[in-house]
PDB file of C-alpha atoms in Angstrom:
ATOM      1  CA  MET D  19      13.055 -24.497  93.386  1.00 43.00           C
ATOM      2  CA  LEU D  20       9.782 -25.427  94.989  1.00 38.00           C
ATOM      3  CA  ILE D  21       8.459 -21.944  94.403  1.00 39.00           C
ATOM      4  CA  LEU D  22       9.443 -22.168  90.742  1.00 44.00           C
ATOM      5  CA  PHE D  23       7.526 -25.413  90.244  1.00 42.00           C
ATOM      6  CA  LEU D  24       4.502 -24.101  92.153  1.00 36.00           C
ATOM      7  CA  LEU D  25       4.467 -21.185  89.675  1.00 46.00           C
ATOM      8  CA  LEU D  26       4.533 -23.662  86.838  1.00 48.00           C
ATOM      9  CA  ALA D  27       1.808 -25.739  88.349  1.00 41.00           C
ATOM     10  CA  TYR D  28      -0.342 -22.638  88.631  1.00 42.00           C
ATOM     11  CA  GLY D  29       0.327 -21.857  84.980  1.00 45.00           C
ATOM     12  CA  THR D  30      -0.869 -25.223  83.722  1.00 46.00           C
ATOM     13  CA  ALA D  31      -4.416 -23.933  83.749  1.00 43.00           C
ATOM     14  CA  VAL D  32      -3.438 -21.770  80.780  1.00 41.00           C
ATOM     15  CA  MET D  33      -2.743 -24.755  78.500  1.00 41.00           C
ATOM     16  CA  HIS D  34      -6.129 -26.355  79.160  1.00 41.00           C
ATOM     17  CA  ASN D  35      -8.071 -23.802  77.231  1.00 42.00           C
ATOM     18  CA  ARG D  36      -5.657 -23.772  74.255  1.00 42.00           C
ATOM     19  CA  ASP D  37      -6.578 -27.401  73.363  1.00 44.00           C
ATOM     20  CA  PRO D  38      -9.702 -27.315  71.167  1.00 44.00           C
ATOM     21  CA  SER D  39     -10.831 -30.659  72.511  1.00 43.00           C
ATOM     22  CA  THR D  40     -11.193 -29.211  75.984  1.00 42.00           C
ATOM     23  CA  TRP D  41     -13.451 -26.276  75.138  1.00 41.00           C
ATOM     24  CA  LYS D  42     -16.603 -28.360  75.712  1.00 44.00           C
ATOM     25  CA  SER D  43     -15.702 -28.866  79.332  1.00 39.00           C
ATOM     26  CA  ILE D  44     -15.301 -25.170  80.145  1.00 39.00           C
ATOM     27  CA  ASP D  45     -18.244 -23.360  81.648  1.00 41.00           C
ATOM     28  CA  ARG D  46     -18.114 -19.980  80.096  1.00 44.00           C
ATOM     29  CA  LEU D  47     -21.664 -18.832  80.914  1.00 42.00           C
ATOM     30  CA  GLY D  48     -20.593 -17.057  84.031  1.00 43.00           C
ATOM     31  CA  ARG D  49     -18.050 -15.044  82.096  1.00 48.00           C
ATOM     32  CA  ILE D  50     -20.523 -14.090  79.372  1.00 46.00           C
ATOM     33  CA  LYS D  51     -22.987 -12.719  81.987  1.00 48.00           C
ATOM     34  CA  LYS D  52     -20.210 -10.544  83.411  1.00 69.00           C
ATOM     35  CA  SER D  53     -18.910  -9.359  80.060  1.00 77.00           C
ATOM     36  CA  PRO D  54     -19.367  -5.633  79.400  1.00 87.00           C
ATOM     37  CA  TYR D  55     -19.895  -6.369  75.736  1.00 94.00           C
ATOM     38  CA  LYS D  56     -23.223  -7.265  74.235  1.00 96.00           C
ATOM     39  CA  TRP D  57     -23.999  -9.082  71.061  1.00 98.00           C
ATOM     40  CA  SER D  58     -26.620 -10.981  69.171  1.00 98.00           C
ATOM     41  CA  GLU D  59     -25.942 -14.607  68.160  1.00 98.00           C
ATOM     42  CA  GLU D  60     -26.792 -15.151  64.548  1.00 98.00           C
ATOM     43  CA  TRP D  61     -26.310 -17.911  61.992  1.00 99.00           C
ATOM     44  CA  LEU D  62     -25.444 -17.795  58.343  1.00 99.00           C
ATOM     45  CA  GLU D  63     -27.257 -20.641  56.654  1.00 98.00           C
ATOM     46  CA  ASN D  64     -26.287 -22.739  53.598  1.00 98.00           C
ATOM     47  CA  VAL D  65     -22.488 -22.336  53.862  1.00 99.00           C
ATOM     48  CA  PRO D  66     -20.754 -24.823  51.538  1.00 98.00           C
ATOM     49  CA  VAL D  67     -18.504 -27.317  53.177  1.00 98.00           C
ATOM     50  CA  ASP D  68     -16.330 -27.157  50.141  1.00 98.00           C
ATOM     51  CA  HIS D  69     -16.054 -23.774  48.370  1.00 98.00           C
ATOM     52  CA  PHE D  70     -13.655 -24.913  45.651  1.00 97.00           C
ATOM     53  CA  SER D  71     -15.031 -28.059  44.024  1.00 93.00           C
ATOM     54  CA  PHE D  72     -18.273 -29.684  42.983  1.00 89.00           C
ATOM     55  CA  GLY D  73     -17.490 -33.011  44.695  1.00 89.00           C
ATOM     56  CA  ASN D  74     -19.175 -32.201  48.039  1.00 94.00           C
ATOM     57  CA  LYS D  75     -22.454 -30.361  48.073  1.00 95.00           C
ATOM     58  CA  ASP D  76     -22.902 -30.522  51.852  1.00 97.00           C
ATOM     59  CA  GLN D  77     -23.776 -27.284  53.681  1.00 98.00           C
ATOM     60  CA  PHE D  78     -23.641 -26.073  57.300  1.00 98.00           C
ATOM     61  CA  LYS D  79     -24.517 -23.114  59.500  1.00 98.00           C
ATOM     62  CA  LEU D  80     -21.857 -20.604  60.472  1.00 99.00           C
ATOM     63  CA  ARG D  81     -22.222 -18.903  63.850  1.00 99.00           C
ATOM     64  CA  TYR D  82     -21.429 -15.220  64.287  1.00 99.00           C
ATOM     65  CA  PHE D  83     -21.969 -12.465  66.793  1.00 99.00           C
ATOM     66  CA  ILE D  84     -23.087  -8.943  65.813  1.00 99.00           C
ATOM     67  CA  ASN D  85     -23.518  -5.574  67.583  1.00 99.00           C
ATOM     68  CA  THR D  86     -24.946  -2.619  65.677  1.00 98.00           C
ATOM     69  CA  GLU D  87     -25.404  -0.148  68.597  1.00 98.00           C
ATOM     70  CA  SER D  88     -22.771   2.171  67.093  1.00 98.00           C
ATOM     71  CA  TYR D  89     -23.438   1.427  63.431  1.00 98.00           C
ATOM     72  CA  GLU D  90     -24.619   4.158  61.115  1.00 98.00           C
ATOM     73  CA  GLU D  91     -25.506   3.581  57.459  1.00 97.00           C
ATOM     74  CA  GLY D  92     -22.309   3.496  55.385  1.00 96.00           C
ATOM     75  CA  GLY D  93     -20.154   3.018  58.463  1.00 98.00           C
ATOM     76  CA  PRO D  94     -17.374   0.420  58.535  1.00 99.00           C
ATOM     77  CA  ILE D  95     -17.783  -3.211  59.537  1.00 99.00           C
ATOM     78  CA  PHE D  96     -15.239  -4.366  62.125  1.00 99.00           C
ATOM     79  CA  PHE D  97     -14.879  -8.032  61.392  1.00 99.00           C
ATOM     80  CA  TYR D  98     -13.074 -10.450  63.680  1.00 99.00           C
ATOM     81  CA  THR D  99     -11.722 -13.459  61.806  1.00 99.00           C
ATOM     82  CA  GLY D 100     -12.322 -16.167  64.407  1.00 98.00           C
ATOM     83  CA  ASN D 101      -9.553 -18.634  65.272  1.00 96.00           C
ATOM     84  CA  GLU D 102      -9.252 -21.934  67.073  1.00 95.00           C
ATOM     85  CA  GLY D 103     -11.840 -21.814  69.850  1.00 94.00           C
ATOM     86  CA  ASN D 104     -15.275 -20.853  71.028  1.00 94.00           C
ATOM     87  CA  LEU D 105     -16.350 -17.472  69.659  1.00 96.00           C
ATOM     88  CA  GLU D 106     -17.246 -16.182  73.132  1.00 95.00           C
ATOM     89  CA  GLY D 107     -13.611 -16.172  74.234  1.00 91.00           C
ATOM     90  CA  PHE D 108     -12.629 -13.834  71.401  1.00 95.00           C
ATOM     91  CA  ALA D 109     -15.610 -11.572  71.694  1.00 96.00           C
ATOM     92  CA  GLU D 110     -14.979 -11.080  75.422  1.00 92.00           C
ATOM     93  CA  ASN D 111     -11.282 -10.404  75.076  1.00 90.00           C
ATOM     94  CA  THR D 112     -10.947  -8.191  72.009  1.00 93.00           C
ATOM     95  CA  GLY D 113     -11.833  -4.973  73.725  1.00 92.00           C
ATOM     96  CA  PHE D 114      -9.991  -2.813  71.187  1.00 94.00           C
ATOM     97  CA  MET D 115     -12.724  -3.396  68.629  1.00 97.00           C
ATOM     98  CA  TRP D 116     -15.477  -2.551  71.044  1.00 98.00           C
ATOM     99  CA  ASP D 117     -13.728   0.518  72.326  1.00 97.00           C
ATOM    100  CA  ILE D 118     -13.224   2.179  68.940  1.00 98.00           C
ATOM    101  CA  ALA D 119     -16.523   1.139  67.346  1.00 98.00           C
ATOM    102  CA  PRO D 120     -18.422   4.174  68.637  1.00 98.00           C
ATOM    103  CA  GLU D 121     -15.828   6.585  67.279  1.00 98.00           C
ATOM    104  CA  PHE D 122     -16.093   5.108  63.789  1.00 98.00           C
ATOM    105  CA  HIS D 123     -19.801   4.367  63.912  1.00 98.00           C
ATOM    106  CA  ALA D 124     -18.987   0.743  63.070  1.00 99.00           C
ATOM    107  CA  ALA D 125     -20.814  -2.520  63.285  1.00 99.00           C
ATOM    108  CA  VAL D 126     -18.942  -5.091  65.309  1.00 99.00           C
ATOM    109  CA  VAL D 127     -18.921  -8.713  64.013  1.00 99.00           C
ATOM    110  CA  PHE D 128     -17.214 -11.867  65.283  1.00 99.00           C
ATOM    111  CA  ALA D 129     -17.215 -14.836  62.943  1.00 99.00           C
ATOM    112  CA  GLU D 130     -16.599 -18.361  64.230  1.00 99.00           C
ATOM    113  CA  HIS D 131     -14.044 -20.580  62.513  1.00 99.00           C
ATOM    114  CA  ARG D 132     -15.451 -23.786  61.018  1.00 99.00           C
ATOM    115  CA  PHE D 133     -15.037 -26.884  63.182  1.00 98.00           C
ATOM    116  CA  TYR D 134     -14.772 -24.826  66.389  1.00 98.00           C
ATOM    117  CA  GLY D 135     -17.265 -23.758  68.990  1.00 97.00           C
ATOM    118  CA  LYS D 136     -20.795 -24.395  67.756  1.00 98.00           C
ATOM    119  CA  THR D 137     -19.866 -24.169  64.089  1.00 98.00           C
ATOM    120  CA  LYS D 138     -19.548 -27.835  63.273  1.00 97.00           C
ATOM    121  CA  PRO D 139     -20.182 -28.748  59.648  1.00 98.00           C
ATOM    122  CA  TYR D 140     -21.032 -32.366  60.583  1.00 97.00           C
ATOM    123  CA  GLY D 141     -22.275 -31.865  64.128  1.00 96.00           C
ATOM    124  CA  ASP D 142     -20.724 -34.119  66.797  1.00 92.00           C
ATOM    125  CA  ALA D 143     -19.345 -36.279  63.973  1.00 94.00           C
ATOM    126  CA  SER D 144     -17.204 -33.487  62.566  1.00 96.00           C
ATOM    127  CA  TYR D 145     -14.002 -34.883  64.069  1.00 95.00           C
ATOM    128  CA  ASN D 146     -14.711 -38.576  63.492  1.00 93.00           C
ATOM    129  CA  ARG D 147     -13.564 -38.942  59.873  1.00 93.00           C
ATOM    130  CA  THR D 148     -10.469 -37.786  58.088  1.00 93.00           C
ATOM    131  CA  ASP D 149     -12.498 -36.856  55.001  1.00 92.00           C
ATOM    132  CA  HIS D 150     -14.451 -34.434  57.163  1.00 95.00           C
ATOM    133  CA  LEU D 151     -11.309 -32.976  58.737  1.00 96.00           C
ATOM    134  CA  GLY D 152      -9.963 -32.371  55.242  1.00 95.00           C
ATOM    135  CA  TYR D 153     -12.273 -29.386  55.121  1.00 97.00           C
ATOM    136  CA  LEU D 154     -10.754 -27.826  58.236  1.00 98.00           C
ATOM    137  CA  SER D 155      -8.420 -25.410  56.498  1.00 97.00           C
ATOM    138  CA  SER D 156      -7.589 -21.695  56.515  1.00 98.00           C
ATOM    139  CA  GLU D 157      -8.518 -21.426  52.847  1.00 98.00           C
ATOM    140  CA  GLN D 158     -12.046 -22.802  53.402  1.00 98.00           C
ATOM    141  CA  ALA D 159     -12.434 -20.642  56.555  1.00 99.00           C
ATOM    142  CA  LEU D 160     -11.573 -17.454  54.648  1.00 99.00           C
ATOM    143  CA  ALA D 161     -14.133 -18.330  52.027  1.00 99.00           C
ATOM    144  CA  ASP D 162     -16.727 -18.752  54.826  1.00 99.00           C
ATOM    145  CA  PHE D 163     -15.917 -15.320  56.119  1.00 99.00           C
ATOM    146  CA  VAL D 164     -16.296 -13.735  52.667  1.00 99.00           C
ATOM    147  CA  LEU D 165     -19.768 -15.245  52.346  1.00 99.00           C
ATOM    148  CA  LEU D 166     -20.691 -13.713  55.699  1.00 99.00           C
ATOM    149  CA  ILE D 167     -19.303 -10.320  54.634  1.00 99.00           C
ATOM    150  CA  ASP D 168     -21.465 -10.431  51.500  1.00 99.00           C
ATOM    151  CA  HIS D 169     -24.499 -11.352  53.627  1.00 99.00           C
ATOM    152  CA  LEU D 170     -23.868  -8.479  56.036  1.00 99.00           C
ATOM    153  CA  ARG D 171     -23.572  -5.948  53.244  1.00 98.00           C
ATOM    154  CA  ARG D 172     -26.521  -7.104  51.142  1.00 96.00           C
ATOM    155  CA  GLU D 173     -29.016  -8.228  53.703  1.00 96.00           C
ATOM    156  CA  LYS D 174     -28.103  -7.624  57.318  1.00 97.00           C
ATOM    157  CA  LEU D 175     -26.865  -4.083  57.616  1.00 98.00           C
ATOM    158  CA  PRO D 176     -28.796  -1.214  56.050  1.00 96.00           C
ATOM    159  CA  GLY D 177     -26.800   1.018  53.769  1.00 97.00           C
ATOM    160  CA  ALA D 178     -23.731  -1.250  53.972  1.00 98.00           C
ATOM    161  CA  GLU D 179     -23.327  -2.101  50.284  1.00 97.00           C
ATOM    162  CA  ASN D 180     -20.138   0.021  50.127  1.00 96.00           C
ATOM    163  CA  SER D 181     -19.151  -0.110  53.765  1.00 98.00           C
ATOM    164  CA  PRO D 182     -15.455  -0.784  54.231  1.00 99.00           C
ATOM    165  CA  VAL D 183     -14.636  -3.981  56.066  1.00 99.00           C
ATOM    166  CA  ILE D 184     -11.728  -3.964  58.487  1.00 99.00           C
ATOM    167  CA  ALA D 185     -10.541  -7.397  59.582  1.00 99.00           C
ATOM    168  CA  PHE D 186      -9.223  -7.948  63.079  1.00 99.00           C
ATOM    169  CA  GLY D 187      -7.483 -10.924  64.586  1.00 98.00           C
ATOM    170  CA  GLY D 188      -4.789 -12.125  66.943  1.00 95.00           C
ATOM    171  CA  SER D 189      -2.446 -15.116  66.718  1.00 94.00           C
ATOM    172  CA  TYR D 190      -3.852 -17.531  64.199  1.00 96.00           C
ATOM    173  CA  GLY D 191      -6.847 -15.150  63.908  1.00 98.00           C
ATOM    174  CA  GLY D 192      -4.377 -12.431  63.036  1.00 98.00           C
ATOM    175  CA  MET D 193      -2.947 -14.553  60.317  1.00 98.00           C
ATOM    176  CA  LEU D 194      -6.479 -15.000  58.957  1.00 99.00           C
ATOM    177  CA  ALA D 195      -7.069 -11.219  59.112  1.00 99.00           C
ATOM    178  CA  ALA D 196      -3.918 -10.616  57.105  1.00 98.00           C
ATOM    179  CA  TRP D 197      -4.658 -13.336  54.635  1.00 98.00           C
ATOM    180  CA  ILE D 198      -8.259 -12.275  53.988  1.00 99.00           C
ATOM    181  CA  ARG D 199      -6.998  -8.772  53.163  1.00 99.00           C
ATOM    182  CA  ILE D 200      -4.429 -10.240  50.750  1.00 98.00           C
ATOM    183  CA  LYS D 201      -6.608 -12.855  49.135  1.00 98.00           C
ATOM    184  CA  TYR D 202      -9.775 -10.804  48.968  1.00 99.00           C
ATOM    185  CA  PRO D 203      -8.734  -7.145  48.634  1.00 98.00           C
ATOM    186  CA  HIS D 204     -11.970  -6.360  46.854  1.00 98.00           C
ATOM    187  CA  LYS D 205     -13.889  -7.491  49.913  1.00 98.00           C
ATOM    188  CA  VAL D 206     -11.684  -6.278  52.809  1.00 99.00           C
ATOM    189  CA  ALA D 207     -10.306  -2.755  52.884  1.00 99.00           C
ATOM    190  CA  GLY D 208      -7.735  -3.257  55.718  1.00 98.00           C
ATOM    191  CA  ALA D 209      -6.681  -5.550  58.488  1.00 99.00           C
ATOM    192  CA  ILE D 210      -5.201  -5.275  61.963  1.00 98.00           C
ATOM    193  CA  ALA D 211      -3.264  -8.549  62.555  1.00 98.00           C
ATOM    194  CA  ALA D 212      -1.935  -8.733  66.088  1.00 94.00           C
ATOM    195  CA  SER D 213       0.782 -11.241  67.018  1.00 91.00           C
ATOM    196  CA  ALA D 214       0.281 -12.881  63.635  1.00 94.00           C
ATOM    197  CA  PRO D 215       3.226 -15.156  62.623  1.00 92.00           C
ATOM    198  CA  VAL D 216       2.359 -15.004  58.932  1.00 93.00           C
ATOM    199  CA  PHE D 217       5.862 -15.881  57.807  1.00 90.00           C
ATOM    200  CA  TRP D 218       6.699 -18.547  60.432  1.00 87.00           C
ATOM    201  CA  PHE D 219       6.510 -21.679  58.292  1.00 89.00           C
ATOM    202  CA  LEU D 220       8.955 -24.370  57.183  1.00 86.00           C
ATOM    203  CA  ASP D 221      11.711 -23.109  54.869  1.00 88.00           C
ATOM    204  CA  SER D 222      10.885 -19.498  55.803  1.00 87.00           C
ATOM    205  CA  HIS D 223      14.425 -18.951  57.015  1.00 89.00           C
ATOM    206  CA  ILE D 224      13.141 -17.626  60.324  1.00 90.00           C
ATOM    207  CA  PRO D 225      15.251 -19.065  63.168  1.00 90.00           C
ATOM    208  CA  GLU D 226      13.341 -21.784  65.027  1.00 87.00           C
ATOM    209  CA  ASP D 227      14.187 -20.260  68.435  1.00 90.00           C
ATOM    210  CA  THR D 228      12.719 -16.834  67.596  1.00 91.00           C
ATOM    211  CA  TYR D 229       9.673 -17.185  69.811  1.00 90.00           C
ATOM    212  CA  ALA D 230      11.691 -18.821  72.583  1.00 92.00           C
ATOM    213  CA  LYS D 231      13.896 -15.676  72.645  1.00 93.00           C
ATOM    214  CA  ILE D 232      10.809 -13.496  72.879  1.00 92.00           C
ATOM    215  CA  VAL D 233       9.451 -15.546  75.810  1.00 94.00           C
ATOM    216  CA  THR D 234      12.832 -15.355  77.566  1.00 94.00           C
ATOM    217  CA  ARG D 235      12.848 -11.601  77.082  1.00 94.00           C
ATOM    218  CA  SER D 236       9.383 -11.307  78.589  1.00 93.00           C
ATOM    219  CA  PHE D 237      10.328 -13.251  81.763  1.00 94.00           C
ATOM    220  CA  LEU D 238      13.577 -11.382  82.160  1.00 95.00           C
ATOM    221  CA  ALA D 239      11.798  -8.080  81.848  1.00 93.00           C
ATOM    222  CA  ALA D 240       9.470  -9.187  84.649  1.00 92.00           C
ATOM    223  CA  GLY D 241      12.437  -9.747  86.951  1.00 92.00           C
ATOM    224  CA  CYS D 242      12.594 -13.531  86.714  1.00 92.00           C
ATOM    225  CA  ASN D 243      15.894 -15.285  87.431  1.00 92.00           C
ATOM    226  CA  ARG D 244      17.250 -16.812  84.277  1.00 92.00           C
ATOM    227  CA  LYS D 245      19.551 -19.233  86.127  1.00 94.00           C
ATOM    228  CA  ALA D 246      16.746 -20.410  88.401  1.00 93.00           C
ATOM    229  CA  ILE D 247      14.583 -21.240  85.396  1.00 91.00           C
ATOM    230  CA  GLU D 248      17.507 -22.969  83.618  1.00 92.00           C
ATOM    231  CA  LYS D 249      18.228 -25.068  86.746  1.00 94.00           C
ATOM    232  CA  GLY D 250      14.540 -25.949  86.833  1.00 93.00           C
ATOM    233  CA  TRP D 251      14.882 -28.008  83.651  1.00 93.00           C
ATOM    234  CA  LEU D 252      17.828 -29.883  85.116  1.00 95.00           C
ATOM    235  CA  ALA D 253      15.927 -30.480  88.326  1.00 95.00           C
ATOM    236  CA  LEU D 254      12.978 -31.835  86.385  1.00 94.00           C
ATOM    237  CA  LYS D 255      15.305 -34.388  84.635  1.00 95.00           C
ATOM    238  CA  ASN D 256      17.008 -35.363  87.912  1.00 96.00           C
ATOM    239  CA  LEU D 257      13.762 -35.822  89.778  1.00 96.00           C
ATOM    240  CA  ALA D 258      12.374 -38.036  87.019  1.00 96.00           C
ATOM    241  CA  GLY D 259      15.408 -40.253  87.324  1.00 96.00           C
ATOM    242  CA  LYS D 260      14.443 -41.480  90.793  1.00 95.00           C
ATOM    243  CA  GLU D 261      11.245 -43.174  91.978  1.00 96.00           C
ATOM    244  CA  ALA D 262      10.793 -40.763  94.830  1.00 96.00           C
ATOM    245  CA  GLY D 263      11.385 -37.820  92.468  1.00 96.00           C
ATOM    246  CA  ARG D 264       8.787 -39.122  90.031  1.00 96.00           C
ATOM    247  CA  ALA D 265       6.260 -39.467  92.884  1.00 96.00           C
ATOM    248  CA  TYR D 266       7.034 -35.856  93.859  1.00 96.00           C
ATOM    249  CA  LEU D 267       6.481 -34.547  90.358  1.00 96.00           C
ATOM    250  CA  ASN D 268       3.237 -36.494  89.908  1.00 95.00           C
ATOM    251  CA  ASP D 269       1.912 -35.047  93.136  1.00 96.00           C
ATOM    252  CA  LEU D 270       3.150 -31.518  92.435  1.00 94.00           C
ATOM    253  CA  PHE D 271       1.523 -31.305  89.050  1.00 92.00           C
ATOM    254  CA  HIS D 272      -1.573 -33.249  90.003  1.00 93.00           C
ATOM    255  CA  LEU D 273      -1.064 -35.590  87.038  1.00 93.00           C
ATOM    256  CA  GLU D 274      -3.871 -37.940  86.106  1.00 93.00           C
ATOM    257  CA  GLU D 275      -3.159 -41.646  86.029  1.00 92.00           C
ATOM    258  CA  LYS D 276      -2.751 -41.804  82.230  1.00 91.00           C
ATOM    259  CA  SER D 277      -0.204 -38.937  82.308  1.00 91.00           C
ATOM    260  CA  ARG D 278       1.898 -39.861  85.346  1.00 94.00           C
ATOM    261  CA  ILE D 279       5.626 -39.989  85.108  1.00 94.00           C
ATOM    262  CA  SER D 280       6.675 -43.632  85.350  1.00 95.00           C
ATOM    263  CA  SER D 281      10.160 -43.613  83.837  1.00 95.00           C
ATOM    264  CA  ALA D 282      13.213 -41.341  83.599  1.00 94.00           C
ATOM    265  CA  ASP D 283      12.389 -40.510  79.944  1.00 94.00           C
ATOM    266  CA  ASP D 284       8.942 -39.317  80.794  1.00 93.00           C
ATOM    267  CA  HIS D 285      10.414 -36.015  82.025  1.00 90.00           C
ATOM    268  CA  LYS D 286      10.681 -35.012  78.336  1.00 93.00           C
ATOM    269  CA  PHE D 287       6.927 -34.951  77.996  1.00 92.00           C
ATOM    270  CA  LEU D 288       6.447 -32.963  81.162  1.00 92.00           C
ATOM    271  CA  ALA D 289       9.222 -30.556  80.181  1.00 94.00           C
ATOM    272  CA  GLU D 290       7.440 -29.932  76.888  1.00 93.00           C
ATOM    273  CA  PHE D 291       4.248 -29.160  78.714  1.00 90.00           C
ATOM    274  CA  VAL D 292       6.020 -26.806  81.079  1.00 92.00           C
ATOM    275  CA  ARG D 293       7.680 -25.092  78.160  1.00 93.00           C
ATOM    276  CA  GLU D 294       4.279 -24.452  76.623  1.00 92.00           C
ATOM    277  CA  VAL D 295       3.137 -22.932  79.898  1.00 90.00           C
ATOM    278  CA  PHE D 296       5.974 -20.454  79.794  1.00 92.00           C
ATOM    279  CA  GLU D 297       5.079 -19.621  76.205  1.00 92.00           C
ATOM    280  CA  SER D 298       1.413 -19.149  76.973  1.00 90.00           C
ATOM    281  CA  MET D 299       2.116 -17.003  80.014  1.00 91.00           C
ATOM    282  CA  ALA D 300       4.218 -14.747  77.885  1.00 92.00           C
ATOM    283  CA  MET D 301       1.338 -14.529  75.370  1.00 90.00           C
ATOM    284  CA  VAL D 302      -1.197 -13.389  77.929  1.00 89.00           C
ATOM    285  CA  ASN D 303       1.068 -11.178  80.013  1.00 90.00           C
ATOM    286  CA  TYR D 304      -1.444  -8.370  79.831  1.00 88.00           C
ATOM    287  CA  PRO D 305      -1.270  -5.333  82.192  1.00 90.00           C
ATOM    288  CA  TYR D 306      -4.837  -6.035  83.349  1.00 86.00           C
ATOM    289  CA  PRO D 307      -6.759  -9.075  84.603  1.00 87.00           C
ATOM    290  CA  SER D 308      -8.092 -11.323  81.820  1.00 84.00           C
ATOM    291  CA  GLN D 309     -10.085 -14.485  81.255  1.00 81.00           C
ATOM    292  CA  PHE D 310      -8.746 -15.332  77.811  1.00 81.00           C
ATOM    293  CA  LEU D 311      -6.907 -18.626  78.385  1.00 81.00           C
ATOM    294  CA  ALA D 312      -7.445 -18.813  82.113  1.00 83.00           C
ATOM    295  CA  SER D 313      -8.419 -16.525  84.980  1.00 86.00           C
ATOM    296  CA  LEU D 314      -5.268 -14.446  85.337  1.00 88.00           C
ATOM    297  CA  PRO D 315      -4.242 -11.279  87.113  1.00 92.00           C
ATOM    298  CA  GLY D 316      -2.580  -8.386  85.444  1.00 91.00           C
ATOM    299  CA  TRP D 317       1.067  -8.982  84.544  1.00 92.00           C
ATOM    300  CA  PRO D 318       0.747 -12.704  85.416  1.00 91.00           C
ATOM    301  CA  VAL D 319       4.457 -13.367  84.697  1.00 91.00           C
ATOM    302  CA  LYS D 320       5.262 -11.259  87.718  1.00 87.00           C
ATOM    303  CA  VAL D 321       2.999 -13.212  90.085  1.00 79.00           C
TER     304      VAL D 321
END
């Protein structure tokens, strides 16, 4: 059981990066220097905060990365629809786009999602007011991306007026890739949407435990012991029921003072956190080392 919880403690690093509020604290410069991929950081000026009404005339700058080393006039534009995080993380870990760009003579573009990374419509005050956060939506983000596509075709890339745009994305970014193809078919010729739960919404009639079953399958395929994991949840509850057990869990998981387990019911919050670790580990169970959510070896579920 100790080995099981040590594995979970190791995995907690994965969750840190998934929370948008923690991205500021992550030093990614070292990773960027080591990245085999090169890009130019550019900005699209005068992007409307609100594309769909005349009530707000505020504008902001949208950050994007571009690489034209393989591009030939009339070639396609590979366009990554950025999701919830710094753009560097997606540019560094979407090797498929980079790998096939030379074969198709394509330009490679990564667009940052509004309110994430350096793309903050209201600067450091972007998260301070609910009326600002009302503009953090998929619909507005897709409209941002379409403006950027028009800019690339008309001004940035020579001979790209009729270049086909292929959207790429994974997870929420994959949902955006699928949606931009559906909503703007006259702008986007195709989309590759990886791990994109486009139908997983309330009243979609998709069983709520669908992803849990996928995670379970991933861990079983890696040789993990189902009963050991199941007993781990019970052990977590039992330990939280005793003062010595709570102290053990607080020490094992290196919990900060504000997050320490102080009552028997607190195990529910820790169990939820651990569950998310399992889910994230299954998501990044790549056959090669990666830096996407944390520094992980190949097949991390097997570690």
